[in-house]
CSV table of C-alpha atoms in Angstrom, one decimal:
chain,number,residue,atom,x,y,z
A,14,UNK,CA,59.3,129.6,7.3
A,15,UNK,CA,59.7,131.3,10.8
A,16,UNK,CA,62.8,130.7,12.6
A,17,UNK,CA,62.3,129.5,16.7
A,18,UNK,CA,64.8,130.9,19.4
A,19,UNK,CA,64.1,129.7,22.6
A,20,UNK,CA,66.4,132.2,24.5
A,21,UNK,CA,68.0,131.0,28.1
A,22,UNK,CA,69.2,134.1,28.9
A,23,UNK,CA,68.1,136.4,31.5
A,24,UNK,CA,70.4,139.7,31.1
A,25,UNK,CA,67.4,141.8,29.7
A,26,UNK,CA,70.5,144.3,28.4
A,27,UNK,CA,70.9,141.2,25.9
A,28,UNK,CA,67.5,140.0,25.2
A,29,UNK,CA,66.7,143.4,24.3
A,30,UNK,CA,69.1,143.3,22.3
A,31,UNK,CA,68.2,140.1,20.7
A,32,UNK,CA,65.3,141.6,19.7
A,33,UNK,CA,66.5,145.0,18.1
A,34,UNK,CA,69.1,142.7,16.3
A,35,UNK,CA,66.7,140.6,14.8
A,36,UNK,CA,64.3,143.3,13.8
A,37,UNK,CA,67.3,144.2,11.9
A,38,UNK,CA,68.8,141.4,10.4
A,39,UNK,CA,67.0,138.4,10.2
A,40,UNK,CA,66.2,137.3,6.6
A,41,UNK,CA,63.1,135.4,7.9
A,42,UNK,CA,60.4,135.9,10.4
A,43,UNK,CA,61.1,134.8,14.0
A,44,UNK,CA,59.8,133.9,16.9
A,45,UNK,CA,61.2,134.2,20.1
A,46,UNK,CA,60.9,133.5,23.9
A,47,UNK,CA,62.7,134.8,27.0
A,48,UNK,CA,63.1,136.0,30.1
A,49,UNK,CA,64.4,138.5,32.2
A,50,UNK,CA,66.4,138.5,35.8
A,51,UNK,CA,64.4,141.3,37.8
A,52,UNK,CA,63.6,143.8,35.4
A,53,UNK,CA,61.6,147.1,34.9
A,54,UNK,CA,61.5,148.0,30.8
A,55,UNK,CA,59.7,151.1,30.2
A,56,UNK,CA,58.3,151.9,26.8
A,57,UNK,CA,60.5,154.3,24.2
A,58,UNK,CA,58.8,157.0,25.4
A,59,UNK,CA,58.9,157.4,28.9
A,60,UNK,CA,59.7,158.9,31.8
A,61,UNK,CA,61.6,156.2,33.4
A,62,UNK,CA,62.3,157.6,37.1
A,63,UNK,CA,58.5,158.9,36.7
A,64,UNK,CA,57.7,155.0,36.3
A,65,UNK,CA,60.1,153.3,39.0
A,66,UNK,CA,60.3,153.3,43.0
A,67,UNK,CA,63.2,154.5,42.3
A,68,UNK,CA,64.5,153.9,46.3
A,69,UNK,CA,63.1,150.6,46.2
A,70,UNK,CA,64.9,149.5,42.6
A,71,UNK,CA,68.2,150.6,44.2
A,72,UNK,CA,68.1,148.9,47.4
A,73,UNK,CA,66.7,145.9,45.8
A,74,UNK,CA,69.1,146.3,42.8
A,75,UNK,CA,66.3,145.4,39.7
A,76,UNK,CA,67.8,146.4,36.6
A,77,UNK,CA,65.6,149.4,34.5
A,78,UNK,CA,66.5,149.1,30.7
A,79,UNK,CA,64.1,151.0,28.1
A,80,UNK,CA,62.9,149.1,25.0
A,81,UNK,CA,62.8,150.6,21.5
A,82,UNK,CA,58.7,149.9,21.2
A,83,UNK,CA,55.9,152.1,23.0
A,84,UNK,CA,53.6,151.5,25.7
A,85,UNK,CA,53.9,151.5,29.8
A,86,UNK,CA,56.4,149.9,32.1
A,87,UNK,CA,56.1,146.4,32.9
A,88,UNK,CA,58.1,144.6,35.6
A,89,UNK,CA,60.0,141.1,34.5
A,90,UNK,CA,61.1,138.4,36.9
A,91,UNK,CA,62.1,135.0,36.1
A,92,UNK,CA,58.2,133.9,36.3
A,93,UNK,CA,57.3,135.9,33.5
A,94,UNK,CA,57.9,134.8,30.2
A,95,UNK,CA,58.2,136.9,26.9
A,96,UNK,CA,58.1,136.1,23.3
A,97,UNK,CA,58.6,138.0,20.5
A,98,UNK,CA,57.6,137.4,16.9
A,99,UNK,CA,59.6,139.0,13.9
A,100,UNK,CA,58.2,139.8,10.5
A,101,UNK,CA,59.9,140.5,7.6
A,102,UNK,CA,59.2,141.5,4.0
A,103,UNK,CA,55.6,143.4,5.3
A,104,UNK,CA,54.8,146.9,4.0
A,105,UNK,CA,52.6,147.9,8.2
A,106,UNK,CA,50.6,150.8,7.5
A,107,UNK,CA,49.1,150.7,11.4
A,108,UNK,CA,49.7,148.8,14.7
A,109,UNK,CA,48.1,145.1,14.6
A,110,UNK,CA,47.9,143.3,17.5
A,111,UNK,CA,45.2,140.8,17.0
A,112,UNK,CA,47.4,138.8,14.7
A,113,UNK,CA,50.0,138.6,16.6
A,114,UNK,CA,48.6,137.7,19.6
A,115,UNK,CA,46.2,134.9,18.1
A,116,UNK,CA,48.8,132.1,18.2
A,117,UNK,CA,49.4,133.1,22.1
A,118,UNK,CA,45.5,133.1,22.7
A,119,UNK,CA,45.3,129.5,20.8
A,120,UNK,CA,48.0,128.2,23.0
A,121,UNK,CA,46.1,129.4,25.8
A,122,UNK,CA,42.9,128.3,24.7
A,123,UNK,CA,44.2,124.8,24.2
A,124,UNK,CA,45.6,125.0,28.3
A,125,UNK,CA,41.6,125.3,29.0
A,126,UNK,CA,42.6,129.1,30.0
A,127,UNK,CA,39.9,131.3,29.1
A,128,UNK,CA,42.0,134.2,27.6
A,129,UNK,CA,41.0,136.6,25.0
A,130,UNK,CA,42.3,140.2,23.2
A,131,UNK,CA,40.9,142.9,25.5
A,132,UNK,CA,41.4,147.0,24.5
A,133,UNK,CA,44.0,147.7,22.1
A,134,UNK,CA,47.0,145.4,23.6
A,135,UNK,CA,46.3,143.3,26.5
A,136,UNK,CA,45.3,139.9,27.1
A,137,UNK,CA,43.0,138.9,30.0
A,138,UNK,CA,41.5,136.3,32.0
A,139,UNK,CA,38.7,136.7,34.0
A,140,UNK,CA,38.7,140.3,33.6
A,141,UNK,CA,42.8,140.1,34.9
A,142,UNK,CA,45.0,141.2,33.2
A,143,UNK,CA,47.8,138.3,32.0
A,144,UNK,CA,49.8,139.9,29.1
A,145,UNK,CA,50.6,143.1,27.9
A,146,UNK,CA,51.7,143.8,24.1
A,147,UNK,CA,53.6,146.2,22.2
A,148,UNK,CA,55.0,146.9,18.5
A,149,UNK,CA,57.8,148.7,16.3
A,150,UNK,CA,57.9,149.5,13.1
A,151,UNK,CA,61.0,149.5,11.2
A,152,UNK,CA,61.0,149.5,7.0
A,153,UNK,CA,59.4,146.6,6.6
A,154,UNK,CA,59.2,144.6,9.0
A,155,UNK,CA,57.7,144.2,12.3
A,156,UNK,CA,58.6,143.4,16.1
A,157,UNK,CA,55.3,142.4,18.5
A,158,UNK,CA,56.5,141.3,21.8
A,159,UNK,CA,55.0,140.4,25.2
A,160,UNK,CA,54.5,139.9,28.6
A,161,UNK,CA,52.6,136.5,30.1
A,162,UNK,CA,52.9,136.7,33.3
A,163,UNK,CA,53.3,133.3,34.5
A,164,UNK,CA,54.2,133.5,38.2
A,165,UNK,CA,55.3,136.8,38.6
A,166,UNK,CA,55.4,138.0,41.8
A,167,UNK,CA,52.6,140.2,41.7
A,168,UNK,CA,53.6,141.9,45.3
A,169,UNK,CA,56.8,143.2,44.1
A,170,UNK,CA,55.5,144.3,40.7
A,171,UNK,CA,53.6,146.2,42.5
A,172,UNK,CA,55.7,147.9,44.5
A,173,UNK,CA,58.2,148.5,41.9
A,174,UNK,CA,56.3,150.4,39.7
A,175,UNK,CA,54.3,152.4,42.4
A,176,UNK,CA,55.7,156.5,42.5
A,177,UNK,CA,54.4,159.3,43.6
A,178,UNK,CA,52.6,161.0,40.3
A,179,UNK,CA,53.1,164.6,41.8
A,180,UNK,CA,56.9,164.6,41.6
A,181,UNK,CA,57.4,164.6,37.8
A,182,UNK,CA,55.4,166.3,35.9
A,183,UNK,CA,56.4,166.0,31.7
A,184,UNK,CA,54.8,164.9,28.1
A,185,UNK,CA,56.0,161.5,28.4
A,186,UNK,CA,53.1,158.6,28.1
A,187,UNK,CA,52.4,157.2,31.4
A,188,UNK,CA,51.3,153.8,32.4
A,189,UNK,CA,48.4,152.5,33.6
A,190,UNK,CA,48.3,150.6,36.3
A,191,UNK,CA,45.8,147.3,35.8
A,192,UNK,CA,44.5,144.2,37.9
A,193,UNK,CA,46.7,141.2,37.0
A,194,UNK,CA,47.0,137.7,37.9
A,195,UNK,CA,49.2,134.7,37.5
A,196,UNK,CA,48.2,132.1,34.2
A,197,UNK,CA,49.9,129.3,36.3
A,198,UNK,CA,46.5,128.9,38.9
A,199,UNK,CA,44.8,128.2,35.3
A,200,UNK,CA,47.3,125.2,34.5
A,201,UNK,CA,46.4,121.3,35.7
A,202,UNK,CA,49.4,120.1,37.3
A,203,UNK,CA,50.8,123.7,37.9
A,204,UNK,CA,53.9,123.1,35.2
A,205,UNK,CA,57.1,124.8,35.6
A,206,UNK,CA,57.8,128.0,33.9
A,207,UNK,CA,60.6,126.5,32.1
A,208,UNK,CA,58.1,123.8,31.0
A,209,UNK,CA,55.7,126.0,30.0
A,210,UNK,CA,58.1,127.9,27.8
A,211,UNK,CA,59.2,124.7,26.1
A,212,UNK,CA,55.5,123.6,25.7
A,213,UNK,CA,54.5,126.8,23.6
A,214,UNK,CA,58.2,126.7,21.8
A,215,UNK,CA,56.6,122.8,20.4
A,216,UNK,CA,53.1,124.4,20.0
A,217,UNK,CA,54.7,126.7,17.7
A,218,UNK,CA,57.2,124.3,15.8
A,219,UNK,CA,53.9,121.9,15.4
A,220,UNK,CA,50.6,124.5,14.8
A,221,UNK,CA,53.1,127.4,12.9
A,222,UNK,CA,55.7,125.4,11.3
A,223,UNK,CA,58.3,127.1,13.4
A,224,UNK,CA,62.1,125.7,13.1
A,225,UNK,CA,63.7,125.5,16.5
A,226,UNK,CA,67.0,127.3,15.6
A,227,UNK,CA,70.2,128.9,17.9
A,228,UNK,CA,72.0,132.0,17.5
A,229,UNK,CA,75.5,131.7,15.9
A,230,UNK,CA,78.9,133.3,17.5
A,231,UNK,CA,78.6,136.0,14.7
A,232,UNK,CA,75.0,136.8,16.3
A,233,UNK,CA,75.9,136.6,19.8
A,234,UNK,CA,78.8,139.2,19.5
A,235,UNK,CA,76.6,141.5,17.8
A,236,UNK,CA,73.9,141.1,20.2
A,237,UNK,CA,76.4,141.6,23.0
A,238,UNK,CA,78.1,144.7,20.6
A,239,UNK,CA,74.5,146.1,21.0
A,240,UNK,CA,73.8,145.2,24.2
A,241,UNK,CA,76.9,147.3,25.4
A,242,UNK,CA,76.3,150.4,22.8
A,243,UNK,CA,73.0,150.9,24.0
A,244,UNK,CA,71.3,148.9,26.6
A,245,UNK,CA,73.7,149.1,29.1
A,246,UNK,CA,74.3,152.6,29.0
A,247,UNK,CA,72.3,155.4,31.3
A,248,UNK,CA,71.9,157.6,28.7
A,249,UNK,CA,69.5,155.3,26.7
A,250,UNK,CA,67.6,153.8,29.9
A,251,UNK,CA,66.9,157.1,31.6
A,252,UNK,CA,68.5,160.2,29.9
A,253,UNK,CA,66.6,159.6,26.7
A,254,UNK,CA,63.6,160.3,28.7
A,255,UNK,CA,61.2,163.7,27.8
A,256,UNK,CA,61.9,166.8,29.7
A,257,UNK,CA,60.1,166.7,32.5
A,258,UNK,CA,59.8,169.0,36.2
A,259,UNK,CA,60.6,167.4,39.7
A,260,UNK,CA,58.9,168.1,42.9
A,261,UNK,CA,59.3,167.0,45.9
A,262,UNK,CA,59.0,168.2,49.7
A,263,UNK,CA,60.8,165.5,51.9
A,264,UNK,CA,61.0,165.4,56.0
A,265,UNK,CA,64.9,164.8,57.3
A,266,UNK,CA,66.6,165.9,60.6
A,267,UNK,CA,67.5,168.7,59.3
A,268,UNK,CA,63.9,170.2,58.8
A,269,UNK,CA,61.4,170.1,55.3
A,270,UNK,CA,63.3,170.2,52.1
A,271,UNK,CA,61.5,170.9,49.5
A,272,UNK,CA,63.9,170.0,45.7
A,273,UNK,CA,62.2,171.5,42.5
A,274,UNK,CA,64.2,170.9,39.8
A,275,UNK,CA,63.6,170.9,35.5
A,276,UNK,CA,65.8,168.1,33.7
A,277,UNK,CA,66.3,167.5,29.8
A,278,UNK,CA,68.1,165.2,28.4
A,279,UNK,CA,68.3,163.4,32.1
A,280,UNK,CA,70.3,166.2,33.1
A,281,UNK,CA,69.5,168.6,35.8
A,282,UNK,CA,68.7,172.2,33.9
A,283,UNK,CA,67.8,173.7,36.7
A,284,UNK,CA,67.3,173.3,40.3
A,285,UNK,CA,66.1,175.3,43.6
A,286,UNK,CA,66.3,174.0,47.2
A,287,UNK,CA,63.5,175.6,49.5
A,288,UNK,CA,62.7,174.6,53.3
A,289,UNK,CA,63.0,175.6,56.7
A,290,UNK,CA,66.4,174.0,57.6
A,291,UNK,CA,69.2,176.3,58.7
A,292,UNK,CA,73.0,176.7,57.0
A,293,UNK,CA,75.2,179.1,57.2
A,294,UNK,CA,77.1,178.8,53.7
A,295,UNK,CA,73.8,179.9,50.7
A,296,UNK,CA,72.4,177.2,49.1
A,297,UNK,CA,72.5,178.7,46.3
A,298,UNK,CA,76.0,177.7,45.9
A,299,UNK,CA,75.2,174.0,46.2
A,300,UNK,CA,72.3,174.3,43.3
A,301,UNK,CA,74.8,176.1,41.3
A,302,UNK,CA,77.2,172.7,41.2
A,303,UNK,CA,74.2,170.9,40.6
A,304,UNK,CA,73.2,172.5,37.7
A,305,UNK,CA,74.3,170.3,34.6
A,306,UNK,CA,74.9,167.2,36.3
A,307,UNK,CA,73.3,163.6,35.8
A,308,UNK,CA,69.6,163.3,37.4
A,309,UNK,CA,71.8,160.0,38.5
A,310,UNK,CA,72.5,159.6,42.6
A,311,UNK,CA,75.7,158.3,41.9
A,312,UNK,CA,76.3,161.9,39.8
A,313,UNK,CA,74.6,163.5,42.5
A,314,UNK,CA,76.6,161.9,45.6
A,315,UNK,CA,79.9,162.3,43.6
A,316,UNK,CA,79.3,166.1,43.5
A,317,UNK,CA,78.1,166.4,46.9
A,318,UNK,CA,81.2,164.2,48.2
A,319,UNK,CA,83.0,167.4,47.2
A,320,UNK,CA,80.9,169.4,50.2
A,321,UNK,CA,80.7,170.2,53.6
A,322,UNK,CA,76.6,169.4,53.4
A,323,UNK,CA,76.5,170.8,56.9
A,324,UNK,CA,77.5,174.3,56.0
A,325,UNK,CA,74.3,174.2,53.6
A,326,UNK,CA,71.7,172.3,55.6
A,327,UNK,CA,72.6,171.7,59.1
A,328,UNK,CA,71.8,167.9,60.4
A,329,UNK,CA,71.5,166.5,57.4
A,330,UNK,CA,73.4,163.8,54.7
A,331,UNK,CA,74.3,163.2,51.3
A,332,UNK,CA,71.8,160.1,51.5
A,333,UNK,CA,69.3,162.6,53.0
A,334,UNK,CA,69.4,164.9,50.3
A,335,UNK,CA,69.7,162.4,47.4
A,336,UNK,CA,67.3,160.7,48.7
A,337,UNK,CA,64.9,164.1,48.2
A,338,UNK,CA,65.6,164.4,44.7
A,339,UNK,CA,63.8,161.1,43.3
């Protein structure tokens, strides 16, 4: 039997969550769909301010949480919609995405969209790209989730995930940017998105034998437990990111500064601050109290609060200067 959740909840720190707690615990296999308030979730092994317009996520104030599977950042708004299937009691030897995504495709395929598998995780239509997939491993059993972008805004998921690639340079898998469209210009009638999540939650309760069940209080507080341990915190959603080097040469008032910096562990390891500004204190005295903190601009601008910029780099800000280092 597979167990149904259709999840209302849109803090991604939760339905991630969901997820990892279900991977972990549930005694049969599930399947599970949600969605995300404005959201970037980059894959286990990325970069994430290598992934994210990092200016634009913080004046916009989109939420960046990492997921425990692999692949490339993907940007959630309430027009996408996500599901998840859990298996249980399966000895994986590889990655399988074909089965996995079938039930999606037949649900699709039934809509009169033209969809189909395309590469090693995406589905398509048209040649457009309309879902991306993913997959974790852990014992045995399995978590496949992923993305149908319903009607996303396909502007700002652009500009969200769009970053200079010569800043950071690291080992961490990078992702790759595809041609996408919206499945809702496919649909007769143009259905909501919350219709369209119920529809597939009954095409899987009718073609799968899916049982529509909720989450219990015990499961919600351990969710929430897990929500807080990890997916809320910085260090998971960008200090567990590979080592990587920062460059970047920036125009301000002050004259070109040019920040190059290594970081581990999200922390700055190192940094050097080059340019043809004027000071009269050395700069070096500046780098030295930012060796060792957070590549975080609230760590940054807490440090700096502490200094008389001016003496450093005449004519120029904290927000100037933090604004150079991402």
């Amino acid at each position: 039997m597979m167990r149904c959740y259709l999840n209302t909840g849109i803090d991604p720190a939760f339905n991630l969550a969901a997820e990892q707690y279900l991977l972990e615990n549930a005694s049969e296999d599930c399947f599970m769909l949600w969605r995300n308030h404005n959201t970037i979730v980059v894959g286990r092994n990325q970069n994430t301010l290598s992934e994210i317009n990092s200016e634009f996520v913080r004046k916009h104030d989109i939420n960046v949480v990492r997921r425990i599977t692999g692949g490339g950042a993907v940007y959630h708004d309430l027009g996408n919609v996500n599901f998840t299937f859990i298996k249980v009691g399966v000895q994986a030897k590889k990655i399988d995405f074909s089965s996995y995504t079938r039930p999606i495709l037949e649900y699709l395929n039934q809509l009169s969209v033209p969809a189909r598998l395309d590469g090693r995780n995406d589905l398509i239509v048209d040649g457009l790209k309309i879902s991306g997939n993913a997959q974790h491993i852990h014992k045995n059993r399995v978590l496949h989730h992923g993305t149908l972008l319903f009607d996303v805004d396909l502007e700002m998921l652009a500009t969200v995930l769009l970053v200079d690639p010569e800043k950071y340079r690291d080992k961490a898998v990078q992702s790759i940017r595809s041609r996408v469209t919206n499945i809702r210009k496919y649909l007769l009638g143009h259905p909501t998105v919350e219709q369209f999540m119920e529809n597939l939650g009954r095409y899987m309760q009718e073609a799968h034998h899916a049982v529509m069940t909720t989450l219990s209080d015990d499961d919600l507080k351990r969710i929430n437990d897990l929500a807080e341990k990890r997916y809320r915190q910085w260090n998971w959603n960008f200090g567990d990111s590979p080592a990587y080097d920062f460059s970047r040469p920036t125009r301000t008032p002050g004259g070109t500064i040019d920040i190059r910096m290594k970081v581990k562990d999200g922390t700055i390891q190192g940094i050097r601050i080059f340019g043809d500004f004027f000071g009269i204190d050395p700069v070096s005295d500046m780098e030295k109290r930012l060796t060792g903190c957070r590549h975080d601009p609230q760590s940054i601008k807490k440090i700096l609060n502490a200094v008389d910029i001016e003496r450093y780099i005449k004519d120029v800000t904290i927000d100037h200067l933090v604004h150079s280092m991402f």
